C-alpha positions as MATLAB code, in Angstrom:
seq = 'MWITWIAIGIALFFAANIGASGAAASMGVAYGSGAVQRKITALSLVAVGVFLGAYLGGEEVVRTLGSGIIPPNLLTVQLVIIILLSATLTLFGANLLGIPLSTSEVTVGAVVGVGIAYETVYVQKLLLIVSFWVILPVIAFSFAWVMGHGIRRLERRDARWKGEGDGWWKKGLMGLVLAAGFTEAFSAGMNNVANAVGPLVGAGLLGTDQGIFWGGLFVAIGALVMGGKVLETNGKKITRMSLLQGTAISGTGGVLVIISSLFGIPVPLTQITTTAILGMGSADHGFRLWQKGIVLKILKVWLVSPLLSMTVSFTLVKLFIEPAPYLIVVMVAVLISMVGLKSLYDTEQAERRAVNEEGAGI';
ca = [
      28.278    4.989  -13.773;
      27.173    7.715  -11.385;
      23.731    7.854  -12.977;
      23.298    4.142  -12.269;
      24.007    4.762   -8.588;
      21.446    7.573   -8.608;
      18.839    5.141   -9.971;
      19.704    2.570   -7.301;
      19.602    5.233   -4.582;
      16.131    6.385   -5.634;
      14.954    2.765   -5.739;
      16.170    2.111   -2.200;
      14.556    5.323   -0.933;
      11.352    4.191   -2.620;
      11.707    0.791   -0.947;
      11.974    2.510    2.441;
       8.747    4.407    1.723;
       7.088    1.123    0.720;
       7.954   -0.166    4.174;
       6.424    2.903    5.771;
       3.205    2.607    3.774;
       2.973   -1.188    3.942;
       3.289   -1.184    7.737;
      -0.378   -0.319    8.153;
      -1.444   -2.956    5.650;
       0.440   -5.795    7.305;
       0.342   -5.288   11.070;
      -2.075   -2.403   11.597;
      -4.959   -4.713   12.484;
      -2.934   -6.618   15.084;
      -1.853   -3.311   16.602;
      -5.366   -1.869   16.547;
      -6.889   -4.993   18.123;
      -4.407   -4.923   21.001;
      -2.559   -8.126   20.119;
       0.569   -5.980   19.826;
       0.505   -3.070   22.231;
       3.865   -1.476   21.458;
       4.265    0.236   18.124;
       7.930   -0.710   17.787;
       7.077   -4.391   18.277;
       4.488   -4.275   15.504;
       6.899   -2.519   13.136;
       9.682   -5.004   13.938;
       7.408   -7.903   12.997;
       6.569   -6.111    9.746;
      10.269   -5.674    8.980;
      11.066   -9.365    9.426;
       7.980  -10.490    7.496;
       8.466   -8.265    4.445;
      12.137   -9.168    4.136;
      11.418  -12.893    4.220;
       8.526  -12.514    1.763;
      10.674  -10.580   -0.698;
      13.646  -12.902   -0.434;
      11.663  -16.138   -0.691;
       8.855  -15.250   -3.097;
       9.238  -11.854   -4.779;
      10.657  -12.956   -8.114;
       7.457  -13.274  -10.179;
       6.170   -9.757   -9.485;
       9.654   -8.359  -10.156;
       9.465   -9.907  -13.622;
       6.063   -8.350  -14.282;
       7.124   -4.832  -13.346;
      10.440   -5.188  -15.148;
       9.124   -6.447  -18.474;
       5.376   -7.175  -18.328;
       3.879   -3.685  -18.845;
       6.274   -2.056  -21.309;
       9.050   -3.638  -23.427;
      12.219   -4.146  -21.340;
      14.409   -2.824  -24.152;
      12.716    0.545  -23.645;
      14.114    0.864  -20.125;
      17.241    3.012  -20.041;
      18.848    4.305  -16.858;
      17.208    7.697  -17.418;
      13.738    6.170  -17.783;
      14.249    4.003  -14.714;
      15.081    7.147  -12.734;
      11.956    8.856  -14.052;
       9.740    5.880  -13.117;
      11.181    5.549   -9.628;
      11.234    9.279   -8.955;
       7.606    9.698  -10.024;
       6.433    6.811   -7.843;
       8.608    7.848   -4.894;
       7.388   11.443   -4.810;
       3.765   10.322   -4.919;
       4.225    7.743   -2.163;
       6.321   10.050    0.019;
       3.638   12.721   -0.112;
       1.017   10.200    0.990;
       3.227    9.055    3.882;
       3.514   12.646    5.087;
      -0.289   12.749    5.207;
      -0.449    9.421    7.058;
      -2.548    7.847    4.310;
      -2.165    4.135    3.482;
      -1.395    4.192   -0.236;
      -0.952    1.373   -2.727;
       2.637    1.254   -3.951;
       1.485   -0.988   -6.797;
      -0.793    1.753   -8.100;
       1.835    4.471   -8.079;
       4.504    2.214   -9.596;
       2.314    0.833  -12.362;
       1.056    4.374  -13.008;
       4.632    5.623  -13.397;
       5.555    2.764  -15.749;
       2.432    3.363  -17.827;
       3.243    7.083  -18.036;
       6.592    6.237  -19.652;
       4.919    3.721  -21.955;
       2.348    6.296  -23.083;
       5.134    8.792  -23.784;
       6.691    6.251  -26.176;
       3.316    4.909  -27.360;
       4.076    1.331  -26.307;
       2.126   -0.315  -23.490;
       1.057   -3.952  -23.126;
      -2.601   -3.050  -22.794;
      -3.891   -6.570  -22.205;
      -1.532   -7.112  -19.273;
      -2.344   -3.674  -17.897;
      -6.082   -4.341  -18.022;
      -5.533   -7.637  -16.186;
      -3.608   -5.844  -13.437;
      -6.200   -3.074  -13.078;
      -9.016   -5.628  -12.946;
      -7.286   -7.214   -9.940;
      -7.126   -3.773   -8.316;
     -10.906   -3.566   -8.510;
     -11.856   -7.193   -7.848;
      -9.634   -8.019   -4.877;
     -10.746   -5.135   -2.624;
     -14.363   -6.044   -3.383;
     -13.666   -9.674   -2.456;
     -11.865   -8.585    0.715;
     -14.738   -6.317    1.741;
     -17.329   -9.009    1.031;
     -15.448  -11.751    2.892;
     -14.840   -9.492    5.864;
     -18.463   -8.340    5.957;
     -19.755  -11.927    5.949;
     -17.183  -13.080    8.483;
     -17.930  -10.015   10.581;
     -21.536  -11.091   11.064;
     -20.422  -14.596   12.013;
     -17.831  -13.290   14.462;
     -20.375  -10.961   15.966;
     -22.677  -13.896   16.735;
     -19.823  -15.906   18.278;
     -18.765  -13.036   20.489;
     -22.317  -12.475   21.664;
     -22.754  -16.126   22.599;
     -19.449  -16.488   24.431;
     -17.389  -13.550   25.706;
     -14.209  -15.622   25.493;
     -14.222  -15.114   21.700;
     -13.700  -11.413   22.397;
     -10.441  -12.213   24.162;
     -11.705  -10.995   27.505;
      -9.749  -11.958   30.593;
      -6.141  -13.136   30.817;
      -6.505  -16.889   30.339;
      -5.162  -19.254   27.705;
      -8.135  -18.492   25.438;
      -7.068  -14.871   25.019;
      -3.443  -15.893   24.509;
      -4.545  -18.261   21.771;
      -6.467  -15.517   19.984;
      -3.506  -13.171   20.277;
      -1.321  -15.840   18.732;
      -3.739  -16.216   15.826;
      -3.907  -12.512   15.028;
      -0.129  -12.208   15.225;
       0.312  -15.184   12.880;
      -2.211  -13.694   10.446;
      -0.489  -10.290   10.594;
       2.910  -11.825    9.979;
       1.471  -13.744    7.018;
       0.228  -10.471    5.602;
       3.647   -8.867    6.147;
       5.177  -11.813    4.278;
       2.724  -11.256    1.426;
       3.701   -7.563    1.366;
       7.300   -8.567    0.794;
       6.327  -10.941   -2.007;
       4.306   -8.310   -3.819;
       5.476   -4.812   -2.938;
       9.277   -4.993   -2.946;
       9.083   -5.522   -6.710;
       7.642   -2.028   -7.044;
      11.025   -0.559   -6.107;
      13.439   -2.969   -7.781;
      11.406   -4.213  -10.762;
      12.442   -1.344  -13.091;
      16.104   -1.777  -12.051;
      16.013   -5.489  -12.839;
      14.147   -4.878  -16.110;
      16.853   -2.445  -17.216;
      19.620   -4.862  -16.230;
      21.039   -2.517  -13.568;
      20.712   -5.187  -10.887;
      20.310   -8.936  -10.967;
      17.041  -10.362   -9.702;
      18.561  -11.801   -6.518;
      20.472   -8.604   -5.788;
      17.424   -6.431   -6.321;
      15.216   -8.558   -4.106;
      17.784   -8.684   -1.266;
      18.525   -4.968   -1.124;
      14.930   -3.983   -1.820;
      13.690   -6.245    0.967;
      16.278   -4.868    3.384;
      15.323   -1.242    2.759;
      11.611   -2.011    2.950;
      12.289   -3.462    6.397;
      14.264   -0.350    7.417;
      11.491    1.924    6.153;
       8.885    0.056    8.197;
      10.913    0.530   11.373;
      11.798    4.183   10.833;
       8.771    5.716    9.080;
       5.854    3.306    9.509;
       4.395    4.568   12.778;
       1.956    7.159   11.443;
       0.370    4.923    8.809;
       0.250    2.068   11.341;
      -1.728    4.329   13.659;
      -4.094    5.312   10.843;
      -5.051    1.781    9.844;
      -4.975    0.380   13.368;
      -6.808    3.015   15.366;
      -8.397    5.804   13.293;
     -10.752    3.767   11.088;
     -12.360    1.381   13.554;
     -11.185   -0.760   16.484;
     -11.075   -4.540   16.074;
     -11.307   -7.513   18.395;
      -8.663  -10.235   18.219;
     -10.872  -12.567   16.192;
     -11.810   -9.774   13.788;
      -8.157   -8.881   13.354;
      -7.277  -12.470   12.537;
      -9.973  -12.650    9.856;
      -8.887   -9.371    8.253;
      -5.157  -10.047    8.156;
      -5.706  -13.628    7.031;
      -7.935  -12.506    4.169;
      -5.448   -9.898    2.974;
      -2.447  -12.179    3.278;
      -3.999  -15.077    1.377;
      -5.318  -12.904   -1.468;
      -1.973  -11.159   -1.957;
       0.099  -14.347   -1.765;
      -2.058  -15.965   -4.449;
      -1.716  -12.882   -6.668;
       2.050  -12.809   -6.127;
       2.438  -16.416   -7.247;
       0.936  -15.349  -10.589;
       3.146  -12.248  -10.767;
       0.316   -9.707  -10.402;
       1.172   -6.501   -8.474;
      -1.898   -5.811   -6.331;
      -2.925   -3.062   -3.872;
      -2.226   -4.710   -0.522;
      -3.139   -1.581    1.396;
      -6.481   -1.295   -0.374;
      -7.242   -4.960    0.268;
      -6.552   -4.639    3.990;
      -8.308   -1.302    4.378;
     -11.445   -2.491    2.575;
     -11.430   -5.633    4.729;
     -11.309   -3.397    7.803;
     -14.219   -1.405    6.404;
     -16.177   -4.599    5.703;
     -15.649   -5.837    9.244;
     -16.515   -2.443   10.674;
     -19.651   -2.207    8.550;
     -20.829   -5.567    9.893;
     -20.476   -4.165   13.394;
     -21.595   -0.557   13.005;
     -23.441   -0.380    9.699;
     -22.397    1.633    6.666;
     -22.266    4.897    8.605;
     -18.591    4.031    9.110;
     -18.039    5.258    5.545;
     -18.938    8.762    6.675;
     -15.714    9.057    8.682;
     -13.373   11.685    7.272;
     -10.366    9.377    7.261;
     -12.180    6.861    5.044;
     -13.200    9.505    2.523;
      -9.659   10.842    2.446;
      -8.219    7.388    1.744;
     -10.663    6.879   -1.139;
      -9.706   10.225   -2.669;
      -5.987    9.486   -2.540;
      -6.542    6.046   -4.074;
      -8.137    7.730   -7.088;
      -5.525   10.468   -7.429;
      -2.333    8.464   -6.821;
      -1.992    6.342  -10.010;
      -3.087    9.240  -12.214;
      -0.630   11.561  -10.495;
       2.365    9.220  -10.810;
       1.454    8.489  -14.437;
       1.231   12.200  -15.209;
       4.496   12.988  -13.456;
       6.447   10.287  -15.317;
       4.924   11.241  -18.674;
       5.771   14.896  -18.027;
       9.371   14.170  -17.049;
       9.890   12.143  -20.231;
       8.493   14.923  -22.396;
      10.442   17.548  -20.514;
      13.922   15.991  -20.400;
      14.053   13.177  -22.987;
      11.395   13.662  -25.663;
      10.411   17.377  -25.661;
       6.876   18.004  -26.913;
       5.032   21.263  -27.702;
       1.945   20.148  -25.779;
       3.926   19.798  -22.552;
       2.105   22.797  -21.090;
      -1.136   20.791  -21.087;
       0.482   17.985  -19.150;
       2.019   20.407  -16.667;
      -1.406   21.856  -15.978;
      -2.695   18.342  -15.274;
       0.160   17.806  -12.806;
      -0.636   21.100  -11.118;
      -4.296   20.136  -10.758;
      -3.323   16.800   -9.227;
      -0.965   18.485   -6.776;
      -3.623   21.001   -5.791;
      -5.963   18.073   -5.138;
      -3.472   16.451   -2.767;
      -2.793   19.780   -1.083;
      -6.517   20.270   -0.467;
      -6.619   16.903    1.290;
      -3.805   18.033    3.577;
      -5.520   21.365    4.306;
      -8.742   19.523    5.128;
      -6.885   17.300    7.579;
      -5.346   20.315    9.306;
      -8.742   22.020    9.562;
     -10.239   18.868   11.106;
      -7.456   18.730   13.679;
      -7.932   22.381   14.609;
     -11.667   21.832   15.009;
     -11.065   18.858   17.279;
      -8.554   20.795   19.349;
     -10.895   23.766   19.704;
     -13.764   21.479   20.705;
     -11.571   19.769   23.292;
     -10.526   23.115   24.690;
     -14.136   24.185   25.027;
     -13.916   26.950   22.460;
];
């Protein structure tokens, strides 16, 4: 019995980290554009939105992660712990770096790692999921880039589209960007809460309704307590947005993720939003935006994260459940992945020191 509670505890801790990471994806644009000026207000809206999204529409993605990638009869309590622990450690490390990371990638990677260890993975379903990971960010970038040029023309013709002044026009634009951000938070609940509770439901440790309720609650708590740093990253460090730009970005991300959730496909919400921000920024400033260090760092973590969580889960299975003589090779792969993440952190610290020295006139 105690091992079941350990699995549930890890899942709820993972859900809290999903809230911290998803905060940037759902309300970062509204915060960066100035529609929400206080960080706590933005995070509170995220908390309400993700809980409602999970409770009202998270069932289909829960089914996919519980039984759509590997056979559900394979999921024991021990394997559920391995999946959740692998995904949680990867996501928690990214949150410490302030990097918006896709919880779908790390969770699917962890599930696949277990499936590879037992040589049973639904490859066709996995390829469908991965294809969405590639296609949706491209669509988001393209839509945002096209809309960015249109918005730029509108704002040049009439300054009211920029939200300048304090009249009803600006209040209307602020209302739009808040509605779009809340829609995206709702979509985060529909899609991302399943990453924490899907393995529990697949193993029969929690009922679907129970898993969605408690997962949604802890995602909301995580957004409030730990979401500030990632919110700042997506909202302010990549590029600043006008109210109309923020509405277009959040609306694009929310609609794409809601549609995917209705079909039970776990998709990278954070990638979709971040690439939409990059598309909008590229329409404004050209592709030199991609030279920013924060953008390059996000791209690197996106590549490392699913491979790292997959390697960690595979290694834990072979270490504690199915010992294998070639475990040393896998451990080396884990070490290389960890060194890669550590180098990203060291680079960030070096950049901060350089900025501080420059500001001090050194």
